[in-house]
Short mmCIF file of C-alpha atoms and ligand atoms in Angstrom, two decimals:
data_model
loop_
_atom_site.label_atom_id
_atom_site.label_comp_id
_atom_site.label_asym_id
_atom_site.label_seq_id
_atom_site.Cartn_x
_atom_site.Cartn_y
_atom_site.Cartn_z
CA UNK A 30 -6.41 17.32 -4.68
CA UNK A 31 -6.61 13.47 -4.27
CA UNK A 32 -3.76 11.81 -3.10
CA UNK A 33 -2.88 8.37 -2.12
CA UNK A 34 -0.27 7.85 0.97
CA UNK A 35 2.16 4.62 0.04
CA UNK A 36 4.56 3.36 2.29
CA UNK A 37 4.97 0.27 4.84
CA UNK A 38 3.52 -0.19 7.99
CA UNK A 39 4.79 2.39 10.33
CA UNK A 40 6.29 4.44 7.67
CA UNK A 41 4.11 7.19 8.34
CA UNK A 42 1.57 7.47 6.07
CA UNK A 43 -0.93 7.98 9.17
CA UNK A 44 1.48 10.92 10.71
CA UNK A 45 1.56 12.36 7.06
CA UNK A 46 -1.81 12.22 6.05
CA UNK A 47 -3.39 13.95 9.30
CA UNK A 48 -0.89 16.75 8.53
CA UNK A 49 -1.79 17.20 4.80
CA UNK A 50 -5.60 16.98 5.73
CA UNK A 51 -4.81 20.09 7.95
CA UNK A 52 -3.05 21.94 6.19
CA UNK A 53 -5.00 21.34 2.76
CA UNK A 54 -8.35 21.38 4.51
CA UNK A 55 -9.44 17.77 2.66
CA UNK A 56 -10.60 15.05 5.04
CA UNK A 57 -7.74 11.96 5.50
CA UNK A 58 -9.65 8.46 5.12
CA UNK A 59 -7.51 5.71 6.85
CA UNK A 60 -9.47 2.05 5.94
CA UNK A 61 -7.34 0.78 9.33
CA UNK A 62 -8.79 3.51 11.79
CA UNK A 63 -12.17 2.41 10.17
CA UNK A 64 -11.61 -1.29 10.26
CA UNK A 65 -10.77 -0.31 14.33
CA UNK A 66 -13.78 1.94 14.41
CA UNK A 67 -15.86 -0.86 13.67
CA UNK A 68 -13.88 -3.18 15.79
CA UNK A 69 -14.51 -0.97 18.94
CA UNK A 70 -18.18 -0.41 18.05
CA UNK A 71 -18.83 -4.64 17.65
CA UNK A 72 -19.98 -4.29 13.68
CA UNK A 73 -20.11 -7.46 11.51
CA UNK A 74 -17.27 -5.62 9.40
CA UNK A 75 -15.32 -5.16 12.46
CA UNK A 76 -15.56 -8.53 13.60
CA UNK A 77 -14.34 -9.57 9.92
CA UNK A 78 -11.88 -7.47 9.89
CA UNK A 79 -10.39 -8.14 12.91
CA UNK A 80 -9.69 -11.97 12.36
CA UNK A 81 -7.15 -10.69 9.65
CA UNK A 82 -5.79 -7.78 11.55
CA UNK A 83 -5.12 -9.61 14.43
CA UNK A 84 -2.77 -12.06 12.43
CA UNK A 85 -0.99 -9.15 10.32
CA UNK A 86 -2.99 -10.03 7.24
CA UNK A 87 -5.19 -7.73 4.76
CA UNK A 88 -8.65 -7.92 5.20
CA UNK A 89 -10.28 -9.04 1.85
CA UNK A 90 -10.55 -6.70 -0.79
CA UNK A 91 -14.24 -7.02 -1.34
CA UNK A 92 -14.47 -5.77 2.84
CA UNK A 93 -12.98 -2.42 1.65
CA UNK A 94 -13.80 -1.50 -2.00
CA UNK A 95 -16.93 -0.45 -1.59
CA UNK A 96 -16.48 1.07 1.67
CA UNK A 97 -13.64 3.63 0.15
CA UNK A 98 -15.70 4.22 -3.42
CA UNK A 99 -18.67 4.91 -1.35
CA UNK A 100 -16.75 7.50 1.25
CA UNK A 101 -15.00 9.62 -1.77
CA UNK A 102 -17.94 10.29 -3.29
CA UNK A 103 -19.59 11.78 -0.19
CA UNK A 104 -20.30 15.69 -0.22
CA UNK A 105 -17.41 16.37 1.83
CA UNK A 106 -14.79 14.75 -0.58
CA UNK A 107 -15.78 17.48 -3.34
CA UNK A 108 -12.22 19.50 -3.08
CA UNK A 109 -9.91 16.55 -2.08
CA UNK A 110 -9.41 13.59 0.18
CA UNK A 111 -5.77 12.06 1.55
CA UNK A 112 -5.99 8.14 1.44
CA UNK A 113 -4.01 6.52 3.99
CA UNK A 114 -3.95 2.49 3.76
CA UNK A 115 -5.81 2.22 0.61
CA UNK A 116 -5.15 0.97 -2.04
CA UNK A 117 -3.58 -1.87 -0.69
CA UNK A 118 -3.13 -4.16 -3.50
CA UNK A 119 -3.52 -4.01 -7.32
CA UNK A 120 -6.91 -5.36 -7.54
CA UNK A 121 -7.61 -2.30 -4.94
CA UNK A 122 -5.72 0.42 -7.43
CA UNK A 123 -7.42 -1.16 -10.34
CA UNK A 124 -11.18 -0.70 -7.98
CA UNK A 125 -10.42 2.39 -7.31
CA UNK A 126 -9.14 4.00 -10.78
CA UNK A 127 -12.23 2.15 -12.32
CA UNK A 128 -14.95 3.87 -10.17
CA UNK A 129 -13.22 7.45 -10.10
CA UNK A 130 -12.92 7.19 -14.28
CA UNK A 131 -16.53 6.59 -13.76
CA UNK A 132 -17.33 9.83 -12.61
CA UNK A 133 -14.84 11.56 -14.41
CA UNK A 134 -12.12 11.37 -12.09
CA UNK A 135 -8.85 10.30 -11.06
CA UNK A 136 -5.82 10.10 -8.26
CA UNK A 137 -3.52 13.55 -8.63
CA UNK A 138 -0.85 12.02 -6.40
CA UNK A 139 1.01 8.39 -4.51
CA UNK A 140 3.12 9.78 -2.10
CA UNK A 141 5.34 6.46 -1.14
CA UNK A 142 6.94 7.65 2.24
CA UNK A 143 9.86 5.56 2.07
CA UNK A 144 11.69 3.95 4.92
CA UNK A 145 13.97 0.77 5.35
CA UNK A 146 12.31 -2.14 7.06
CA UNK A 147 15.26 -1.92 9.99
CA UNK A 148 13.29 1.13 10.98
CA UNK A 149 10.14 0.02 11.29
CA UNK A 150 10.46 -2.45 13.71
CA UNK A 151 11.89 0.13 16.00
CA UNK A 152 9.17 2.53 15.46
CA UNK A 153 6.07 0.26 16.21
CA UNK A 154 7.35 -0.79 19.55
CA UNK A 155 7.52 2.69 20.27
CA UNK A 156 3.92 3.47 18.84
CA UNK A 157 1.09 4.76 21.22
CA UNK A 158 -2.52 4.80 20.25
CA UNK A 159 -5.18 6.87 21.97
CA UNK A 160 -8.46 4.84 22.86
CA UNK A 161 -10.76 7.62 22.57
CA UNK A 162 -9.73 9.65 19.44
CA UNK A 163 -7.24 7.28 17.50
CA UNK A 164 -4.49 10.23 17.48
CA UNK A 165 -1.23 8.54 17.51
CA UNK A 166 2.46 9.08 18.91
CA UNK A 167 5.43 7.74 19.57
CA UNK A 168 7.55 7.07 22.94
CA UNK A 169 10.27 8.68 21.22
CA UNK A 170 9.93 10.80 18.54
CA UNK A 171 6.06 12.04 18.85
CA UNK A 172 5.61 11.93 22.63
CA UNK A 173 2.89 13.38 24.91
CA UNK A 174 2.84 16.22 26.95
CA UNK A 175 1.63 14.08 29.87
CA UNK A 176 3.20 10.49 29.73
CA UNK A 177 0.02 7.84 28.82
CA UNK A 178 -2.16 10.56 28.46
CA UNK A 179 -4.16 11.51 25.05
CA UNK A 180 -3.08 15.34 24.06
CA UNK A 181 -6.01 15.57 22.53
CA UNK A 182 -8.89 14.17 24.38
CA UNK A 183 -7.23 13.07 27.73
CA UNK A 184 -7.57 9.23 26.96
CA UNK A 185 -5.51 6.67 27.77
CA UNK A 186 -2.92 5.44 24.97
CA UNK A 187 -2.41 1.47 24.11
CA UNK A 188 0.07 -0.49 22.31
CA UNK A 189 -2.15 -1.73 19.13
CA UNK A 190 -2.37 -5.30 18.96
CA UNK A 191 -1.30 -5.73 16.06
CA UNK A 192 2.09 -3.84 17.20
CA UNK A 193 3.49 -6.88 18.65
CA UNK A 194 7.16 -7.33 17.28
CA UNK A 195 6.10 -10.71 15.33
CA UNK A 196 2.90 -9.48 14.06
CA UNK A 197 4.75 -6.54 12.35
CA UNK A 198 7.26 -8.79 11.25
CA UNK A 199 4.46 -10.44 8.98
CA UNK A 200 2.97 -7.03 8.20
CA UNK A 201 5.93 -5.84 6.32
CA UNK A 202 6.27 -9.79 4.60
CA UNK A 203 2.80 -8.71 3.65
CA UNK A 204 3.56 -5.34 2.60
CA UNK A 205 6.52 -6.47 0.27
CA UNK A 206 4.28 -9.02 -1.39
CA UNK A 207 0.72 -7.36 -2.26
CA UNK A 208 1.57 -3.67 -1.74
CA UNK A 209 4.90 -2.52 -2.81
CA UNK A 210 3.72 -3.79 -7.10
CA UNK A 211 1.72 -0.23 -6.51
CA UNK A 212 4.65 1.67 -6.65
CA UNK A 213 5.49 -0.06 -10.08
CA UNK A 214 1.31 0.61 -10.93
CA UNK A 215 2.05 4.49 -10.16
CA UNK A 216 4.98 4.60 -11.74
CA UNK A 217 3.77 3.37 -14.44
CA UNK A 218 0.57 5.71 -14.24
CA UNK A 219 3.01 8.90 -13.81
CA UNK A 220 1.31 10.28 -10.48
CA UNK A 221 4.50 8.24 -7.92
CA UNK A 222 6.22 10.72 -5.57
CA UNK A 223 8.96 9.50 -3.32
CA UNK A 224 9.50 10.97 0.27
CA UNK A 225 12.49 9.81 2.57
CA UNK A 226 10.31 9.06 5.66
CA UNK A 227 13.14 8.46 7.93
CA UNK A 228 14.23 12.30 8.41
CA UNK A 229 12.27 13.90 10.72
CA UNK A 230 8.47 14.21 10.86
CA UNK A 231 8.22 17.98 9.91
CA UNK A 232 11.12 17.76 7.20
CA UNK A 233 9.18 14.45 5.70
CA UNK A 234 6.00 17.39 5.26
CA UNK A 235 7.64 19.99 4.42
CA UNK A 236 9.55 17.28 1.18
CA UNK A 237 5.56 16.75 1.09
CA UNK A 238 4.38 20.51 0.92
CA UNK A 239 7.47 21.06 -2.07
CA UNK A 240 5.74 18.58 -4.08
CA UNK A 241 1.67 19.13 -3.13
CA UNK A 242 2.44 22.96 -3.24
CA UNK A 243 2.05 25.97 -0.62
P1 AP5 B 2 -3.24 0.43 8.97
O1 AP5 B 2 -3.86 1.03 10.14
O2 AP5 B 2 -3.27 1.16 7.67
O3 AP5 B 2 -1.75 0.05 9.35
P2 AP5 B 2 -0.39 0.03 8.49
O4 AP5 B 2 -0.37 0.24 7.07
O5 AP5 B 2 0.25 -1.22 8.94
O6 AP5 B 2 0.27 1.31 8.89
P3 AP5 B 2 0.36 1.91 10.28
O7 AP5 B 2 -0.86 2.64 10.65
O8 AP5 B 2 0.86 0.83 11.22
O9 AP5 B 2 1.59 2.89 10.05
P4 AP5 B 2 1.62 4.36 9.44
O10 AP5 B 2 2.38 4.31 8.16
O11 AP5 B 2 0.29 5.01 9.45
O12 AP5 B 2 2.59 5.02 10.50
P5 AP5 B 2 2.31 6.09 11.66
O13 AP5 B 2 2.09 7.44 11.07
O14 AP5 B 2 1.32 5.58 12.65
O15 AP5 B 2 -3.84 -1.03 8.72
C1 AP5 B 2 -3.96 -1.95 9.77
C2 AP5 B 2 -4.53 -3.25 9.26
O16 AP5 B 2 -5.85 -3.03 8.71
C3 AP5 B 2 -3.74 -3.90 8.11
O17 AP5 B 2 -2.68 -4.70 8.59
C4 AP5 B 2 -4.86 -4.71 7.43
O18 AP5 B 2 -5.14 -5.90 8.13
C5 AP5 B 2 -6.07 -3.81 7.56
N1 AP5 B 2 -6.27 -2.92 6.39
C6 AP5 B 2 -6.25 -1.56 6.38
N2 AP5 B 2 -6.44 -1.08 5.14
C7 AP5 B 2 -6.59 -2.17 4.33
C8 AP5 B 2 -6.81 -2.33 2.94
N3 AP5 B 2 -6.89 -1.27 2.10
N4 AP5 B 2 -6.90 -3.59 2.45
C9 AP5 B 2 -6.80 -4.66 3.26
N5 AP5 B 2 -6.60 -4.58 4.58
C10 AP5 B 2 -6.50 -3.34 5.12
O19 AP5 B 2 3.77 6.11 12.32
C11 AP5 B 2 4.27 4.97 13.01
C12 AP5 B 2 5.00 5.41 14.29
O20 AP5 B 2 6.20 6.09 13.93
C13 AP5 B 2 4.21 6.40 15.16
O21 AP5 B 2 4.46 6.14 16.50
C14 AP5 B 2 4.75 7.78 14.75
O22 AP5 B 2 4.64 8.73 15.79
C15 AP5 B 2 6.18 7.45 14.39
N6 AP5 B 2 6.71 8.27 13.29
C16 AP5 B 2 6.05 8.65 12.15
N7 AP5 B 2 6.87 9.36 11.34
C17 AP5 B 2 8.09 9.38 11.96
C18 AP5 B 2 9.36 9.95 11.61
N8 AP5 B 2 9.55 10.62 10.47
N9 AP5 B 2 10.38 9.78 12.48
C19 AP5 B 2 10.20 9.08 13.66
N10 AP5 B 2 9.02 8.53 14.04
C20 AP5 B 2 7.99 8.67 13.20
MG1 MG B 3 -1.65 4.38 10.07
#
């Protein structure tokens, strides 16, 4: 099963995707926890990438073609992968359904998690990252069992940088002008599946699970 996660910054493609990856036993590849891999780790890519991040921007797309083509072709991609953050823009889609049709293959499903922009400046305020493992939560609605404190690995949690209300201001101007044509391109393609993602994280899955399957 290969599935793409669509939806705006915040809308919870990240949530999603960790949930379906779980549950469908297929590894979730997010290009923005790999951009901040790299960043923490002092690559070249990460030091790219983090000159657009910073300012809200997408990195190039010739930074992250060949990075995703290469990953879903490695042995553990064989039964599935979630995509969470690619593709990003048409020329990305375009990349992407190119080098699959190479090999024979192509996307199953674009799950756009839909949610009103008015939301999403609400949620990313409220947005914790861990510093060790990259899980994420929220203040609000996802919170920790210990307050600042990593569930999983005991880590502190930040506010990501790029979190800051203006930055995600230009994040969804970004959004509405190089991603949201893919939901036309998917349309179009016949694989788009829509999602309210303001209800409830486990009633956003379970709309997930009714179209994925048990
Ligand atoms: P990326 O890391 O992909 O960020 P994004 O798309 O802006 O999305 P987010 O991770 O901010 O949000 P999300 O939808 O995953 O939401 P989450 O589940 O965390 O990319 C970062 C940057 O990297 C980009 O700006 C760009 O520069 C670069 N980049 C990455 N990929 C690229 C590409 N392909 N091309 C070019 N550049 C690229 O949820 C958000 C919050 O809401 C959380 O706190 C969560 O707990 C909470 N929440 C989730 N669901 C719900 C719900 N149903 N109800 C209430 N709260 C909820
Ligand atoms: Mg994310």
């Amino acid at each position: 099963m290969k599935i793409i996660m669509l939806g705006a910054p915040g809308a919870g493609k990240g949530t999603q995707a960790k949930k379906i990856a779980a549950k469908y036993d297929i590894p979730h590849i997010s290009t923005g926890d790999i951009f901040r891999a790299n960043i923490k780790n002092g690559t070249e890519l990460g030091n790219k990438a983090k000159t657009y991040m910073d300012q809200g921007l997408l990195v190039p797309d010739e930074l992250v073609v060949d990075l995703v083509v290469d990953r879903v072709q490695q042995d553990d991609c064989k039964n599935g992968y979630v995509l969470d953050g690619f593709p990003r823009t048409i020329p990305q889609a375009e990349a992407l359904d190119k080098a699959l049709a190479a090999l024979g293959d192509k996307v199953d499903y674009a799950i756009d998690v839909n949610v009103p922009d008015e939301n999403i400046v609400n949620r990313m305020g409220g947005r914790r990252a861990c510093v060790g493992c990259g899980a994420t939560y929220h203040l609000v609605y996802a919170p920790t069992k210990t307050e600042g404190i990593c569930d999983v690995c005991g880590k502190e949690l930040i506010l990501r940088d790029d979190d800051k209300p203006e930055t995600v201001q230009k994040r969804l101007n970004v959004y509405h002008e190089q991603t949201q044509p893919l939901i036309d391109y998917y349309t179009k393609a016949g694989i788009l599946k829509t999602v309210d993602g303001t209800v409830d994280i486990n009633d956003v899955f379970a709309a997930i699970v009714e179209i994925l399957g048990a």
